[in-house]
Amino acid sequence: MEHLRTPKVENVHLLDRSSGQRRASVGTLYLSATHSIFVEDNPETRKETWVLHSMVNSVEMPSNSPAGSQLILRCKDFRVLQILIPQERDCLDIHASLVRLSRPEKYSELYCLSFNPNVNKEEREESWSFIDLMSDYRRMGVPNNLWVMTAANSEYRVCDTYPSELFVPKSAAPTIITGSSRFRSRGRFPVLSYFHQDTLAAVCRCSQPLSGFSGRCQEDEMMLQAVMRSNPGSDFIYVVDTRPKLNAMANRAAGKGYENEDHYTNIKLQFIGIENIHVMRSSQQKIIDVGEMRSPSMTDFLWGLENSGWLKHIKAILDAGVFIARAVADEGISVLVHCSDGWDRTTQACSVASLLLDPYYRTIRGLMVLIEKDWISFGHKFSHRYAHLDGDPKEVSPVMDQFLECVWQLSEQFPCAFEFNERFLLTIHTHVYSCQYGTFLGNSQRERKELRLPERTHSVWSQLWKDRVDFRNPLFKADLSQSQRVLRPNTTPYCFKMWKGLYSHIDKSMPPCQSPADFLSAMREESQQLEEELTNHQERIAALTGRPIVWEKTEVLKRRTTHLQQRHLGPDPPTSYIQPITGHGQAVALKQANQMALNKEPNLYLPTECHSKLKDHDPDDCSTCSDRESGVADLRSRSSSGGDYAKDPDWE
Amino acid sequence: MEFAELIKTPRVDGVVLHRPFMPTVEGTLCLTGHHLILSSRQDNTEELWLLHSNIDSIEKRFVGSLGSIIVKCKDLRVIQLDIPGMEECLNIASSIEALSTLDSVSLMYPFFYRPMFEVIEDGWNSFLPEDAFKDLESMTDEWRLSEVNKDFSVCPSYPALVAVPKDVNDDTLRKVATFRHSGRFPILSYYHKKNGMVMMRAGQPLTGTNGRRCKEDEKLINATLRPGKRGYIIDTRTINVAQQAKARGGGFESEANYPQWRRIHKAIERANILQESLIKLVEACNDQSHSMDRWLSKLEASNWQTHVKEILTTACLAAQCIDREGASVLVHGTDGTDSTLQVTSLAQIILDPACRTIRGFQSLVEREWLQAGHPFQQRCAQSAYSNSKPRQEAPVFLLFLDCVWQILRQFPCSFEFSESLLVLLFEHAYASQFGTFLGNSAAERTKLSLPEKTVSLWSWVNRPQELERLTNPLYEANSLVIWPSVAPQSLLLWEGVFLRWNRSSKCLDEAYEEMVHIIEYNKELQNKVNSLRRQLAQLETEDPLLKTS
């Protein structure tokens, strides 16, 4: 690889605070075409840390310390790795390589095009057909006598950022569609996003009208009429402009803007006030900084949280979703949602609304469908927003991060309503950035087709589905979501919390024994095993007492995995079971490691025995679980930073 | 009797009760000596029974002849009563005001309350100092139980029996008492079995500006040190506050006179500042019209979370000195009845797994708060809605409970009790039918004959049905020291208390039920499978054919 100057450096110190590490470990740093890999020297653990180049957001080289040269790797999942390299020359080489490798210039350099997870062609193709959008439209009851599929955009003739298959009001003739699309930014005319069978009201989406100060378009006005007519019970529609009103007005000067209520009959215009991608980008940077603060005071922290504005933005997005869901479910009124281009804020608002309206989207598969539909197919610009390629930094913005956070905030309010857990959301977040799978690549369906991604890459959805056991929320109650179809969240400010799982790494050192969710998952799993065992025993007893048939051999049912043993720290086992098997945490780690090993490239500069050592990194986790030091460590950092200890004249 | 004089209108019909997240109830309002009762007289509607002593303040509003009384309770609940008729409304309001601010302790409800439940174990005898000392004796013989305070004359806020170093006699204790604030000479708070280190607590030394010293005091605390070892003195005040205390006769242990001790100052705030903080926090939580910015800035300005962090940090420090540094610790602030107790009790939660059981926690509250002389009656006389200028009120105990909740949330499987016990203690500390939290010290409780005349809260708690409600289904004994994170990101607003009445708890309750269900179902399966296993084993031994196979 031409970008690799120094493939291997020894005696490197690595500090990964985000994984709960407190002291730097010493080891060897390898650079492959796709990953930085750090292998600990400690023969007991040989712990490995793998960092995908495409996950690296920035590589900083602060001033040298006497012990060597420093590198700071900031990752797109907000991990921060500090690396100390003894020789400055090595450090410069590694820095230069990483800077280049973390900023691919062409799609062909991306990891997903070389990633080969040992599956055959059929499996790869199946992975792409795992999510079928048409079946989701059928699930919500379209096409029907109100909404029909239009061929207007086949071969992306009308709008190159929309999918080719779209649903429109039955009464919208092709001329209306093309006329309306000419009057909308980027040709994104009003189409169906979600149809609510209970009330026949619909959530539709588009981009802003090119109205300027006085422009109007008859076809566009007819299009909105058609949307209204496709909801027999109503005599108006809401047009939700998700932008702050001021921004929308400013757009008029550029020949864009919003619907004039004098021209469009029977619409009610509603502004929501979600800020633009630039505001969001800088807000996220601020909340990342809050998460990274070292020993902040409570005041620093709360002030930082307020100053970042992040939760305010999350609330605005959730409020938009709540408004739409209420209109559709409670009032039975259809809603047309737009912002400027209709691919960021509109996408957020529509998908949050769908999540509130339809329990299906709160399942593991359902959330995948929702993201595939509202985000991927409708042309959310993944590659631009998440900087898949080196490009315009002003295009980058955490739009998807905010959606995932809205889902997380909702799951905190409704702990039984979601089939998936936080880990699922965090995993999706990682893959939106990682470029390991082709799913999120490109900026539109058309681009993905041109890149022939289904032939050249793998889809993440089927992989996530395979791992779904790890993503289950043990508290999920499917029957509950039937009775509680529409979620009505409380959006009072005190209901919002900082998403620590994403932005703060303090609790990452939390031992698994103290996670109720994992504990309950393990218990659920164990109950399943017990059920089987129970049936087996019953059959056997029946057989024994009924007919004296000698059975082949009683299979001792092994209790699979569980956190139960892990969390049991006392001397006696909880029950009289015999075999403590590998902990669940280990299994997950092993799986991840295996998966990584599968990704291995032929030119990986890594001694092979490392892979066999992968599982050894777990005993280390166990030791943190026996004794958490955060409280203590915090005290120490206080004393070193000239805290109260130092102020005391009597002290020392 | 005098209650009747205070009740101007005992009964009003057609009163409408408004409570957040609950349907309104129309019914008859009755005032009794100790309760405000609203009953719809329909079988399926819940009645409201509110102790007058739970009422923190009331507001009156009139629209035409319809009056409304807004009742703000010490448990932070706010309800509204619409009362037809201006005169009735005024009468009810003035009656409530009078009944909720009775001065005399002996008129309080616990003296009138007769238990409707069977007392299995008299809580007044559940946690006696002599029993606690028996446990200590089984671990060490370096301490003795002194009766020097048996008539509460040496230290009015101490219990009759206190544990002190064996080699220190009662005369010495009397002398030391004159050198410590309110006579609170250093006594044993906690013995760390793992390494024999101890935590003591006391009032501040009365060094004054001229640096008075007391050889007996030095002797007493040095008696707790191992040869050649040093100890830590944790002063819960900042060095500045401690310096200022000298002018009023107080002070701190100087290095010259206590060379074997290292002193560390922390910054736990005084009572009146904590009370202000509570008022601001509750005000912020109750205003739902806030924008996100305003909410966060109000939360920050209340400083409540800062206090939580500071108290927890200090407790961690004390625990760290004992467990990690292997040193003994003396904790004091000014009078040793507030921040000192927060620190000593939380340090024990961190260090001692026994304190994380239901019974152990009761015992801790009994030892480190009630018998240690935390002035509950003064501190809990008013809560966050009080209009009157606070005198002695302060949420010292509530902050302790908040800190316990923070640790519990971080170690959800290490506590035998659930959040419910903490909320219950908060409620009963402020208003209760039980006598446990009446009075300010053991001496006052003896004088009031509380054990004879009232029922103990512990009698109520330690019954199977109540214990079941308070048990944490996730509990699994954890014999280790647990170190909580004190980083601001790890400390949350205690929603169970501060947002309790401001949001629907339906979904969270459902989640809790589901959790219990998963655990119960698992237990049931285990029992079934175990019994089948036994049955199978038996069948197999009975069946020779099987044996050979």
PDB file of C-alpha atoms in Angstrom, chain B residues 424-513:
ATOM      1  CA  LEU B 424     -40.628   6.150  51.939  1.00  0.00           C
ATOM      2  CA  LEU B 425     -37.980   7.456  54.312  1.00  0.00           C
ATOM      3  CA  PHE B 426     -38.131  10.876  52.675  1.00  0.00           C
ATOM      4  CA  GLU B 427     -41.894  11.005  53.161  1.00  0.00           C
ATOM      5  CA  HIS B 428     -41.823   9.827  56.748  1.00  0.00           C
ATOM      6  CA  ALA B 429     -38.992  12.112  57.773  1.00  0.00           C
ATOM      7  CA  TYR B 430     -41.242  15.049  56.841  1.00  0.00           C
ATOM      8  CA  ALA B 431     -44.683  13.775  57.867  1.00  0.00           C
ATOM      9  CA  SER B 432     -45.630  10.490  59.400  1.00  0.00           C
ATOM     10  CA  GLN B 433     -48.046   8.529  61.509  1.00  0.00           C
ATOM     11  CA  PHE B 434     -45.015   6.933  63.177  1.00  0.00           C
ATOM     12  CA  GLY B 435     -42.938   8.387  65.982  1.00  0.00           C
ATOM     13  CA  THR B 436     -39.542   7.448  64.577  1.00  0.00           C
ATOM     14  CA  PHE B 437     -38.573  10.828  63.195  1.00  0.00           C
ATOM     15  CA  LEU B 438     -40.086  12.938  65.971  1.00  0.00           C
ATOM     16  CA  GLY B 439     -37.751  14.876  68.233  1.00  0.00           C
ATOM     17  CA  ASN B 440     -34.194  15.992  67.611  1.00  0.00           C
ATOM     18  CA  SER B 441     -32.175  13.522  69.636  1.00  0.00           C
ATOM     19  CA  ALA B 442     -32.285  10.358  71.672  1.00  0.00           C
ATOM     20  CA  ALA B 443     -32.709  12.488  74.778  1.00  0.00           C
ATOM     21  CA  GLU B 444     -35.781  14.227  73.379  1.00  0.00           C
ATOM     22  CA  ARG B 445     -37.260  10.956  72.219  1.00  0.00           C
ATOM     23  CA  THR B 446     -36.824   9.473  75.689  1.00  0.00           C
ATOM     24  CA  LYS B 447     -38.376  12.528  77.264  1.00  0.00           C
ATOM     25  CA  LEU B 448     -41.378  12.298  74.932  1.00  0.00           C
ATOM     26  CA  SER B 449     -41.693   8.586  75.772  1.00  0.00           C
ATOM     27  CA  LEU B 450     -41.981   7.882  72.071  1.00  0.00           C
ATOM     28  CA  PRO B 451     -41.352   4.135  72.354  1.00  0.00           C
ATOM     29  CA  GLU B 452     -44.264   3.859  74.779  1.00  0.00           C
ATOM     30  CA  LYS B 453     -46.637   6.311  73.157  1.00  0.00           C
ATOM     31  CA  THR B 454     -46.055   5.931  69.434  1.00  0.00           C
ATOM     32  CA  VAL B 455     -45.472   3.229  66.844  1.00  0.00           C
ATOM     33  CA  SER B 456     -42.080   2.894  65.182  1.00  0.00           C
ATOM     34  CA  LEU B 457     -41.764   3.164  61.417  1.00  0.00           C
ATOM     35  CA  TRP B 458     -39.611   0.037  61.539  1.00  0.00           C
ATOM     36  CA  SER B 459     -42.542  -1.933  62.967  1.00  0.00           C
ATOM     37  CA  TRP B 460     -44.422  -1.079  59.812  1.00  0.00           C
ATOM     38  CA  VAL B 461     -41.554  -1.656  57.415  1.00  0.00           C
ATOM     39  CA  ASN B 462     -40.480  -5.021  58.787  1.00  0.00           C
ATOM     40  CA  ARG B 463     -43.607  -6.912  57.872  1.00  0.00           C
ATOM     41  CA  PRO B 464     -43.545  -9.400  55.010  1.00  0.00           C
ATOM     42  CA  GLN B 465     -45.980  -7.518  52.772  1.00  0.00           C
ATOM     43  CA  GLU B 466     -44.123  -4.224  53.144  1.00  0.00           C
ATOM     44  CA  LEU B 467     -40.704  -5.827  52.806  1.00  0.00           C
ATOM     45  CA  GLU B 468     -41.810  -7.409  49.584  1.00  0.00           C
ATOM     46  CA  ARG B 469     -42.762  -4.027  48.213  1.00  0.00           C
ATOM     47  CA  LEU B 470     -39.403  -2.555  49.166  1.00  0.00           C
ATOM     48  CA  THR B 471     -37.220  -5.386  47.918  1.00  0.00           C
ATOM     49  CA  ASN B 472     -35.081  -4.911  44.857  1.00  0.00           C
ATOM     50  CA  PRO B 473     -35.723  -7.890  42.577  1.00  0.00           C
ATOM     51  CA  LEU B 474     -32.275  -7.531  41.024  1.00  0.00           C
ATOM     52  CA  TYR B 475     -30.441  -7.886  44.320  1.00  0.00           C
ATOM     53  CA  GLU B 476     -27.576 -10.271  44.595  1.00  0.00           C
ATOM     54  CA  ALA B 477     -25.301  -9.949  47.607  1.00  0.00           C
ATOM     55  CA  ASN B 478     -22.099  -8.187  46.647  1.00  0.00           C
ATOM     56  CA  SER B 479     -19.508  -8.416  49.372  1.00  0.00           C
ATOM     57  CA  LEU B 480     -17.208  -5.873  47.779  1.00  0.00           C
ATOM     58  CA  VAL B 481     -16.587  -2.220  48.364  1.00  0.00           C
ATOM     59  CA  ILE B 482     -18.487  -0.288  45.674  1.00  0.00           C
ATOM     60  CA  TRP B 483     -16.931   2.896  44.346  1.00  0.00           C
ATOM     61  CA  PRO B 484     -19.511   5.158  42.803  1.00  0.00           C
ATOM     62  CA  SER B 485     -18.623   7.518  40.005  1.00  0.00           C
ATOM     63  CA  VAL B 486     -18.888  11.131  41.093  1.00  0.00           C
ATOM     64  CA  ALA B 487     -18.454  12.570  37.622  1.00  0.00           C
ATOM     65  CA  PRO B 488     -21.279  15.022  36.809  1.00  0.00           C
ATOM     66  CA  GLN B 489     -22.339  12.882  33.846  1.00  0.00           C
ATOM     67  CA  SER B 490     -22.956  10.003  36.228  1.00  0.00           C
ATOM     68  CA  LEU B 491     -25.123  11.949  38.645  1.00  0.00           C
ATOM     69  CA  LEU B 492     -28.730  12.352  37.653  1.00  0.00           C
ATOM     70  CA  LEU B 493     -31.680  14.265  38.940  1.00  0.00           C
ATOM     71  CA  TRP B 494     -33.598  12.008  41.327  1.00  0.00           C
ATOM     72  CA  GLU B 495     -36.758  11.780  39.268  1.00  0.00           C
ATOM     73  CA  GLY B 496     -38.491   9.506  41.760  1.00  0.00           C
ATOM     74  CA  VAL B 497     -38.701  12.428  44.173  1.00  0.00           C
ATOM     75  CA  PHE B 498     -38.363  15.616  42.177  1.00  0.00           C
ATOM     76  CA  LEU B 499     -40.384  14.711  39.096  1.00  0.00           C
ATOM     77  CA  ARG B 500     -42.630  12.246  40.865  1.00  0.00           C
ATOM     78  CA  TRP B 501     -45.761  14.352  40.583  1.00  0.00           C
ATOM     79  CA  ASN B 502     -44.837  16.066  37.328  1.00  0.00           C
ATOM     80  CA  ARG B 503     -45.074  13.189  34.920  1.00  0.00           C
ATOM     81  CA  SER B 504     -46.931  10.004  34.446  1.00  0.00           C
ATOM     82  CA  SER B 505     -45.107   7.018  35.839  1.00  0.00           C
ATOM     83  CA  LYS B 506     -47.233   4.528  33.942  1.00  0.00           C
ATOM     84  CA  CYS B 507     -44.587   3.393  31.491  1.00  0.00           C
ATOM     85  CA  LEU B 508     -41.888   3.156  34.129  1.00  0.00           C
ATOM     86  CA  ASP B 509     -44.208   1.153  36.376  1.00  0.00           C
ATOM     87  CA  GLU B 510     -44.920  -1.188  33.500  1.00  0.00           C
ATOM     88  CA  ALA B 511     -41.219  -1.675  32.966  1.00  0.00           C
ATOM     89  CA  TYR B 512     -40.750  -2.452  36.641  1.00  0.00           C
ATOM     90  CA  GLU B 513     -43.562  -4.978  36.586  1.00  0.00           C
TER      91      GLU B 513
END
